[in-house]
CSV table of C-alpha atoms and ligand atoms in Angstrom, one decimal:
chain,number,residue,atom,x,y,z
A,97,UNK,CA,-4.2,-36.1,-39.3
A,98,UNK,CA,-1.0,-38.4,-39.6
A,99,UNK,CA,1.4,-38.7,-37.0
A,100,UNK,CA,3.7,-36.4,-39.0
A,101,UNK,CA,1.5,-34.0,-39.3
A,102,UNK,CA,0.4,-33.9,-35.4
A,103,UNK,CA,4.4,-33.7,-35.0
A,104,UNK,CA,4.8,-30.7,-36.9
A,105,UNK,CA,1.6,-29.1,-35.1
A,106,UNK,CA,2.9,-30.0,-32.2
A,107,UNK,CA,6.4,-28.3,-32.8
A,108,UNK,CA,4.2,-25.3,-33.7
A,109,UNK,CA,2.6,-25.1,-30.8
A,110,UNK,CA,5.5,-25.5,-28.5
A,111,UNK,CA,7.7,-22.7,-30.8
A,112,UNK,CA,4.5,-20.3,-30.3
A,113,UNK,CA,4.3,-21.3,-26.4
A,114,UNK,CA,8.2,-20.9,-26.1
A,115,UNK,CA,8.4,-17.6,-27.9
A,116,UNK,CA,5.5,-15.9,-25.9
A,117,UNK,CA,7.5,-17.1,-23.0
A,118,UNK,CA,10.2,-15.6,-24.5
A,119,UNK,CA,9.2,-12.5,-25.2
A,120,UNK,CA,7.4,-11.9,-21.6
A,121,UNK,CA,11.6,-12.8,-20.3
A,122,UNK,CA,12.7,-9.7,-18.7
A,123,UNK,CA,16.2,-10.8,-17.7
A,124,UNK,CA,18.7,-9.0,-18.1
A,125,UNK,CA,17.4,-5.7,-17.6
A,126,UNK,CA,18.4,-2.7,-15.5
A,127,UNK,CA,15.4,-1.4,-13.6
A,128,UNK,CA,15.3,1.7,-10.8
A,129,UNK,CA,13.2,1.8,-8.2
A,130,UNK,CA,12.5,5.0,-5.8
A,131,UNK,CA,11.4,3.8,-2.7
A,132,UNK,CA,9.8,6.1,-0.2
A,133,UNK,CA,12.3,4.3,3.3
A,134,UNK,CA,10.6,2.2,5.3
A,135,UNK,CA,8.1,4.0,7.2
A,136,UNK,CA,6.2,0.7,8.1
A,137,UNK,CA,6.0,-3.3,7.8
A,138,UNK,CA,3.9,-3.3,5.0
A,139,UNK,CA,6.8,-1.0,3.4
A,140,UNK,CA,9.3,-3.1,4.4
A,141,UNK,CA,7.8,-6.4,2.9
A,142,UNK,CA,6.8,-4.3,-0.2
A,143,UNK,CA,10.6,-3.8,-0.5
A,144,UNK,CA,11.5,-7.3,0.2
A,145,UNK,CA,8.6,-8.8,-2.3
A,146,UNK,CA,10.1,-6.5,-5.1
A,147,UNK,CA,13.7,-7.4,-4.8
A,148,UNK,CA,12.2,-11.6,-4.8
A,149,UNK,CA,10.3,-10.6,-7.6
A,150,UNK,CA,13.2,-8.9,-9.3
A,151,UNK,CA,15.2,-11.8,-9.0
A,152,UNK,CA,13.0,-14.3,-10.0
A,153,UNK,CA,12.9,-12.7,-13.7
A,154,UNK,CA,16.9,-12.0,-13.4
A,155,UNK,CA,16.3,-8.2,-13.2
A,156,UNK,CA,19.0,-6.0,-12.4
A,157,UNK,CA,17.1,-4.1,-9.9
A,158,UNK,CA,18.8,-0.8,-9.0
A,159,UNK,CA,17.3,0.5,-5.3
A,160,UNK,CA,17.0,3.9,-3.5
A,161,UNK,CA,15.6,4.3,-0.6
A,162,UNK,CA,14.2,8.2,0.2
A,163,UNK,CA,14.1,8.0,4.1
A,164,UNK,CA,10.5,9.3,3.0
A,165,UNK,CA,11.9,12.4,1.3
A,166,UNK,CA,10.1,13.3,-2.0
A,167,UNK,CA,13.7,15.2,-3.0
A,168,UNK,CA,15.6,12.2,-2.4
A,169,UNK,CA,13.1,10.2,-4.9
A,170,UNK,CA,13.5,13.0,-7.3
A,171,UNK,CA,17.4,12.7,-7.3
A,172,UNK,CA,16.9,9.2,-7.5
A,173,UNK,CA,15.0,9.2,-10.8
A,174,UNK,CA,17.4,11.6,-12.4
A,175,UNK,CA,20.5,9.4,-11.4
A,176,UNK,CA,18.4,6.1,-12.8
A,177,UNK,CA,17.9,8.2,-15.9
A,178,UNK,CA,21.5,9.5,-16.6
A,179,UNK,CA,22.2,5.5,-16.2
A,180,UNK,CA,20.2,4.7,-18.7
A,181,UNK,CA,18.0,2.1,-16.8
A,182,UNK,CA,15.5,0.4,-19.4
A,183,UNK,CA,12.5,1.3,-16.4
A,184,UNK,CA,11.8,3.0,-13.2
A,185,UNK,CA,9.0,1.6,-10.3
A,186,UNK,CA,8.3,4.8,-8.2
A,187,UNK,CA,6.9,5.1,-5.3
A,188,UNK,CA,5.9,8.2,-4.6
A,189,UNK,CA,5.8,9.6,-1.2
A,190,UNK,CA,3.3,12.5,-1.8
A,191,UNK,CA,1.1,12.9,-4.7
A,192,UNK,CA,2.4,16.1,-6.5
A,193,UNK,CA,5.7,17.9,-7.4
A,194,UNK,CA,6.5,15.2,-10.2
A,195,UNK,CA,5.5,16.1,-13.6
A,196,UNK,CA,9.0,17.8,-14.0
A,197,UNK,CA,10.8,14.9,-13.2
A,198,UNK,CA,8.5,12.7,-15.3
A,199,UNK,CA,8.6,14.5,-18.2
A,200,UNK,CA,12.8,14.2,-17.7
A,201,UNK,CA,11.9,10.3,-17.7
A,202,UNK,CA,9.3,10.3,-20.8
A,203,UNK,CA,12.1,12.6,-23.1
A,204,UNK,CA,14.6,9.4,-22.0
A,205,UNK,CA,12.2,7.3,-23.2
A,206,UNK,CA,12.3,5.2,-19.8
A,207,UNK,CA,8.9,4.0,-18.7
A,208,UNK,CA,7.5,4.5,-15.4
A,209,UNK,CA,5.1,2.5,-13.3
A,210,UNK,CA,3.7,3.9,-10.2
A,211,UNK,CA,3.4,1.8,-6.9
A,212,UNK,CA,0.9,1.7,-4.6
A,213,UNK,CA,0.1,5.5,-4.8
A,214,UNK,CA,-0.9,7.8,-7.2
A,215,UNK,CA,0.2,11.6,-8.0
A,216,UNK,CA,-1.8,14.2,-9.5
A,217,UNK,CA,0.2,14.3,-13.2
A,218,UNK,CA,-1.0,14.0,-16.5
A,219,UNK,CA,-1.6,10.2,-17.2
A,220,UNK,CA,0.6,9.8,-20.0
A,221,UNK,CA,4.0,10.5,-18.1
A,222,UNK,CA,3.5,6.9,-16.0
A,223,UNK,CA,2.6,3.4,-18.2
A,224,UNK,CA,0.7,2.2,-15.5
A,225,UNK,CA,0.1,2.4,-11.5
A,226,UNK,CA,-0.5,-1.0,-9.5
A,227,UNK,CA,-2.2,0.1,-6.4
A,228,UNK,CA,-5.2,-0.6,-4.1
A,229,UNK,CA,-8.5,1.3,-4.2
A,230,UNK,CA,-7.6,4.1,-1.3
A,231,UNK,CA,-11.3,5.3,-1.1
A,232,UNK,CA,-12.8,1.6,-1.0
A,233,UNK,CA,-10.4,1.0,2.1
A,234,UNK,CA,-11.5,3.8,3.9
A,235,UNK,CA,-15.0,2.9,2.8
A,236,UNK,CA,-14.3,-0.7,4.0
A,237,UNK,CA,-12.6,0.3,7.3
A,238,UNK,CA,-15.7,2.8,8.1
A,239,UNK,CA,-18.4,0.3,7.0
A,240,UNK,CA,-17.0,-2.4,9.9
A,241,UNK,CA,-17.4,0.7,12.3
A,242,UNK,CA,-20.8,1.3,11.3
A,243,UNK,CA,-21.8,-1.7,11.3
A,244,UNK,CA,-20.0,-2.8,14.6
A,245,UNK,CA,-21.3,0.7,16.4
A,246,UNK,CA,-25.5,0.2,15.3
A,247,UNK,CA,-27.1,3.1,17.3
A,248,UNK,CA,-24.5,3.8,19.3
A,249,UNK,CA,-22.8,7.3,19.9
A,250,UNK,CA,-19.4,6.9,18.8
A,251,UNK,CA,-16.4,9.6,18.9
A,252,UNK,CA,-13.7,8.7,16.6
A,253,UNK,CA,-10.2,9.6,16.7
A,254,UNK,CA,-8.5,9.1,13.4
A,255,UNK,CA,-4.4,8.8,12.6
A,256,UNK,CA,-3.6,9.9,9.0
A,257,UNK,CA,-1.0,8.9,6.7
A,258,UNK,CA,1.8,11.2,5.6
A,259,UNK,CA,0.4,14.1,4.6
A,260,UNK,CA,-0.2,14.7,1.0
A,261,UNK,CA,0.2,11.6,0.2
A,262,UNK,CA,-2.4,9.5,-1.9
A,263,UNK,CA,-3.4,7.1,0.6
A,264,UNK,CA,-3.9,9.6,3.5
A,265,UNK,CA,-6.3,11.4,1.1
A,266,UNK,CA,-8.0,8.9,-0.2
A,267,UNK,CA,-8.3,6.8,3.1
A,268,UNK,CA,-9.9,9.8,4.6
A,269,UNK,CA,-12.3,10.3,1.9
A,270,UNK,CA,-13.4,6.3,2.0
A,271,UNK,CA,-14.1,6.7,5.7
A,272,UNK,CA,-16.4,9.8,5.7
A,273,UNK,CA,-18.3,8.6,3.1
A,274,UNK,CA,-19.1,5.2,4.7
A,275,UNK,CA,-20.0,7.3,8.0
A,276,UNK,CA,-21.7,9.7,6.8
A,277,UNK,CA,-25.5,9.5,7.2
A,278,UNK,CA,-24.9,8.1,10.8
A,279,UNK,CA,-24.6,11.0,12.8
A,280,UNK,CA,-24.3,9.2,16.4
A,281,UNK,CA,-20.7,8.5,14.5
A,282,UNK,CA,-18.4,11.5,14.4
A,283,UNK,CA,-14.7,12.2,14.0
A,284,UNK,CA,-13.3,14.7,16.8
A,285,UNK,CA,-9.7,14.4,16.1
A,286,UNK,CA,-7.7,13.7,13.3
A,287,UNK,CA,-4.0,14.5,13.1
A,288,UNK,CA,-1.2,12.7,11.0
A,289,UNK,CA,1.0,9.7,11.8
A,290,UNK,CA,2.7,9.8,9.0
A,291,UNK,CA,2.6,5.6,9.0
A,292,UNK,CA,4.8,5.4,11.5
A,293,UNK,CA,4.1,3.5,15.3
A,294,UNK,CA,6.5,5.9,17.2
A,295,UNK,CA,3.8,9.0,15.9
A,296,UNK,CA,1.3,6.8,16.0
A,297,UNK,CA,1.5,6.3,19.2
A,298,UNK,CA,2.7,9.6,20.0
A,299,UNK,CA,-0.5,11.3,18.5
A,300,UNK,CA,-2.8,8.8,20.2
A,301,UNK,CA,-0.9,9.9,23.8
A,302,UNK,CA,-2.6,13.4,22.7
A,303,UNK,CA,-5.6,12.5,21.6
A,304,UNK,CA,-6.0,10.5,25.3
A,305,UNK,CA,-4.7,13.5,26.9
A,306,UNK,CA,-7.1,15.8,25.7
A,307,UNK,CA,-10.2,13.9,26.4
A,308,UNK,CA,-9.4,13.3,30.3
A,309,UNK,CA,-7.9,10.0,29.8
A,310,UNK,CA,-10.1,8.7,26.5
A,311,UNK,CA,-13.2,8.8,28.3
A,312,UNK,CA,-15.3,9.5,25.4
A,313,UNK,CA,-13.1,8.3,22.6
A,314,UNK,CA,-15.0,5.4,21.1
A,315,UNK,CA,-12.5,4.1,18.4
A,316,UNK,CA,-9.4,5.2,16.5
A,317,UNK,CA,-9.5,4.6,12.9
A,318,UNK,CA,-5.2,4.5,12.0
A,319,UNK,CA,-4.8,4.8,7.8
A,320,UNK,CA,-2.2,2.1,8.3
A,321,UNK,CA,-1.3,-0.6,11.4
A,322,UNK,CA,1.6,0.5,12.2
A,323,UNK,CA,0.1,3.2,13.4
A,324,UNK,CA,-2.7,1.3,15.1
A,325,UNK,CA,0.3,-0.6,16.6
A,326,UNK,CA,1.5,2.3,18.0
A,327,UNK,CA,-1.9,3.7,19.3
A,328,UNK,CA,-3.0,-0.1,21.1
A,329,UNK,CA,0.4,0.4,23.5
A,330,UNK,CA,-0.9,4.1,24.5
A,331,UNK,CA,-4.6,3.1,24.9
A,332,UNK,CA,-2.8,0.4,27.1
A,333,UNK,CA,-0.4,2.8,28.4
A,334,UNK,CA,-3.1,4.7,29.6
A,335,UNK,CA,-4.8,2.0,31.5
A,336,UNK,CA,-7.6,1.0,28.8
A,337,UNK,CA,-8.4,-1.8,26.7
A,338,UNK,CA,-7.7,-1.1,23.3
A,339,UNK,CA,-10.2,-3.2,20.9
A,340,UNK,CA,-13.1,-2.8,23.9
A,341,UNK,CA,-13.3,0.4,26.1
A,342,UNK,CA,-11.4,1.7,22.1
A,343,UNK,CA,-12.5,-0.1,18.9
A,344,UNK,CA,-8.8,-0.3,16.9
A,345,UNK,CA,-9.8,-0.1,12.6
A,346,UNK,CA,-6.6,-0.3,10.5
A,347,UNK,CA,-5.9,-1.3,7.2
A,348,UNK,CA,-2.6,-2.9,5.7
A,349,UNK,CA,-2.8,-6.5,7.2
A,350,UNK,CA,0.1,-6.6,8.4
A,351,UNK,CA,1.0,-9.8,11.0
A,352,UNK,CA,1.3,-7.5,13.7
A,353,UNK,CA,-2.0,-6.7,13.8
A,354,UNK,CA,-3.4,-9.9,13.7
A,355,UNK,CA,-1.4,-10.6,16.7
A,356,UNK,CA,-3.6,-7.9,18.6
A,357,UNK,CA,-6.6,-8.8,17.1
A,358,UNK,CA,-6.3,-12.4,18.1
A,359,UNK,CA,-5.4,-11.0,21.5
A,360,UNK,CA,-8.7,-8.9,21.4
A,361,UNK,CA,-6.6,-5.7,21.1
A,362,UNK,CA,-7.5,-4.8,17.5
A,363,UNK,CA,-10.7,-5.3,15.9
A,364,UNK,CA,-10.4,-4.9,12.0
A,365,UNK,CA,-7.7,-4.3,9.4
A,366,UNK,CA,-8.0,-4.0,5.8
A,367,UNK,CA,-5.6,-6.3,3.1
A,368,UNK,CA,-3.3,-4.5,0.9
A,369,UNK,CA,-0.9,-6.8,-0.8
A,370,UNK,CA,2.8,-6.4,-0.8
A,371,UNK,CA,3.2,-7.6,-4.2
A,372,UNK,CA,2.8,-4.4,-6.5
A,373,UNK,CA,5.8,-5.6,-8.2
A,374,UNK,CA,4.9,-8.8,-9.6
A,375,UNK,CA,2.2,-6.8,-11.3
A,376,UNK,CA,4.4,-4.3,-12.9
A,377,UNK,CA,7.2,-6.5,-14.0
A,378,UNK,CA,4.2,-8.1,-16.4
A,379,UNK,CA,3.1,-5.3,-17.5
A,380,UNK,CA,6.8,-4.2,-18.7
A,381,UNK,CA,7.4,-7.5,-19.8
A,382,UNK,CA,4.0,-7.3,-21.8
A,383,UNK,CA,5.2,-3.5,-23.3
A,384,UNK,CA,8.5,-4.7,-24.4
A,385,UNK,CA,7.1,-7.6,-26.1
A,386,UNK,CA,4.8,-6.4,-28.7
A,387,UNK,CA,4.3,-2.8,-27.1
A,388,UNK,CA,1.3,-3.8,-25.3
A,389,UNK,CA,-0.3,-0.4,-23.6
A,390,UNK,CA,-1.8,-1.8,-19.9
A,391,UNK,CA,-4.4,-0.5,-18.0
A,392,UNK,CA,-3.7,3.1,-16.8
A,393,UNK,CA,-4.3,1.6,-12.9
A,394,UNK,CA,-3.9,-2.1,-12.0
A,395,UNK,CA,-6.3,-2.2,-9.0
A,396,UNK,CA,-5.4,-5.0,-6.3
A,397,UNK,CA,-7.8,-6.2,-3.7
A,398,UNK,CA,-8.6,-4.7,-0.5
A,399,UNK,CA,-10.6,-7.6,1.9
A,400,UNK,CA,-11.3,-6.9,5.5
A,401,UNK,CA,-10.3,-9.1,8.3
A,402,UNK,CA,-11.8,-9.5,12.1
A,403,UNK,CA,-11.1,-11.9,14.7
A,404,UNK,CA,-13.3,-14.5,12.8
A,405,UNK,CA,-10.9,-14.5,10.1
A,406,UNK,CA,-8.3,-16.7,11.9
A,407,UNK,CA,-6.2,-14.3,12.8
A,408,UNK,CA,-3.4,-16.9,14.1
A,409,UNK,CA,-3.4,-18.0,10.6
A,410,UNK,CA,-3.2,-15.1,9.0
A,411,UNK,CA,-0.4,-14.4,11.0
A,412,UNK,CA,1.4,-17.3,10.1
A,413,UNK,CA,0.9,-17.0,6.8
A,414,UNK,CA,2.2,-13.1,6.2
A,415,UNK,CA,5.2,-13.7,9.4
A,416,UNK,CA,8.0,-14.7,6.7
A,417,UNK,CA,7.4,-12.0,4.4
A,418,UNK,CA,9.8,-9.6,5.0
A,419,UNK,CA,7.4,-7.3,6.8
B,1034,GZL,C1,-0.6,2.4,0.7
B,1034,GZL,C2,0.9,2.6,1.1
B,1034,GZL,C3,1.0,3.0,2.6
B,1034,GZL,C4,0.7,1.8,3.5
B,1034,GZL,C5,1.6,2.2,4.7
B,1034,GZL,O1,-0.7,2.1,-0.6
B,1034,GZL,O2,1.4,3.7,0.3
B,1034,GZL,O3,2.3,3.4,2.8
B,1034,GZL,O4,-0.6,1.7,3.9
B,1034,GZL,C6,2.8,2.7,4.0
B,1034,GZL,O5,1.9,1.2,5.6
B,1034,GZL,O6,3.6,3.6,4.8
């Protein structure tokens, strides 16, 4: 091939490459995003990973925060939709009551991603959810137990999310199925705390209270650390050590919790990235290019940590993440 030739190839090439990156460019446009509040760290670093990712593709990103109130989010979306944003991230705070609101969305021809939980609507109202496996962290969070436990009777105490919601559902369902079979394992309270570590420490005061001081409470399994947070200063309050005399199972991975489980306080948590975002703002990018349909869920990972995970490190590396 001469050496004009490999020019001209070249140039090819580099059109092709700078058009594809072209086309994936996203700046420029208006997108709305219903957030639930900010209920938690991970929610807060959620918020703060979206509005970096936002700006790193120069997207206009229009924010509402709910203060957790599904009406609020549904105001939202209709306000984003009379604007004529070009797409709207939801959040939703519980997983039903949306298919009008969606539908308003879908007749606007605005497209909607979920983030990081689902609703029960038909599938073709949302282009896509980016979300972790719910079921698989419960699962993951009850396996450690199990495991951790043997033959051991075990009484667990167990902190929901907000109720209704996706994760709290789902979370739930993981953990019964990964116990179940191992009947000197049982759960003998469960009670929501709605992600919070005021309730969650507030519910955990009751759940102490009604067993004579925690006496047979064996482990508290919190659908998010914040709550598990909140529970570790009640089991403390109450003059027992959280993470021994009370195994503490979490999920979230947030870097407060690594702080207790380095200071033997907390014994497992279970990842969920921050970063639904970066995910969606592909997958848009991808739609508006060439109309490219994505996968109906974008799963993210869900790994466990315990205090041979480095939990200093891990610390360190989540601290300036906006959580
Ligand atoms: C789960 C997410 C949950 C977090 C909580 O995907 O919706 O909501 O686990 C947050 O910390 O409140």
């Amino acid at each position: 091939m001469n050496i004009i030739t490999k020019l001209a190839v070249a140039a090819g090439l580099a059109t092709a490459l700078s058009s594809a990156v072209l086309a994936q460019d996203i700046s420029g446009k208006v997108i709305g995003f219903s957030q639930i509040g900010s209920e938690s760290g991970w929610r807060a670093a959620e918020t703060s990973v979206t509005r970096q990712e936002a700006e790193a593709r120069g997207v206009d990103l229009k924010f509402a925060d709910a203060q957790q109130k599904q009406e609020n989010q549904i105001k939202a979306i209709r306000g984003f939709i009379a604007q004529g944003v070009d797409a709207i991230l939801l959040a939703p705070v519980v997983a039903t009551g949306w298919e009008d609101v969606l539908a308003e969305a879908q007749e606007a021809e605005i497209p909607v991603v979920l983030l990081d939980r689902g609703i029960e609507a038909p599938e073709d109202l949302y282009l896509t959810a980016v979300m972790s496996d719910q079921v698989l962290e419960g699962r993951v969070a009850g396996e450690w137990l199990v495991e951790a436990v043997g033959d051991e009777e075990c009484n667990v105490v167990e902190l929901q999310g907000t109720v209704g919601s996706s994760p709290a559902i789902n979370r739930k369902q993981g953990f019964e199925e990964a116990i179940a079979g191992h009947d000197n394992i049982t759960i003998t309270q469960s009670q929501t705390g709605d992600f919070t570590r005021s309730k969650g420490k507030e519910v955990m005061e009751a759940f102490l209270k009604s067993t004579n001081g925690g006496e047979d409470i064996c482990a508290v399994y919190a659908h998010n650390d914040d709550m598990a947070v909140g529970a570790i200063q009640a089991i403390k309050d109450a003059g027992l050590k959280p993470g021994t005399d009370i195994k503490v199972v979490s999920i979230d991975a947030v870097p407060d919790i690594f702080t207790a489980i380095a200071a033997g306080e907390a014994n497992a948590t279970v990842e969920l990235t921050p970063n639904m975002a970066g995910p969606a703002f592909d997958a848009l990018a991808a739609y508006w290019a060439d109309g490219t349909e994505p996968e109906k869920f974008i799963i993210t990972e869900s790994k466990l940590y315990t205090a041979e995970d480095d939990p200093e490190g891990e610390y360190e590396r989540r601290k300036d993440l906006g959580y």
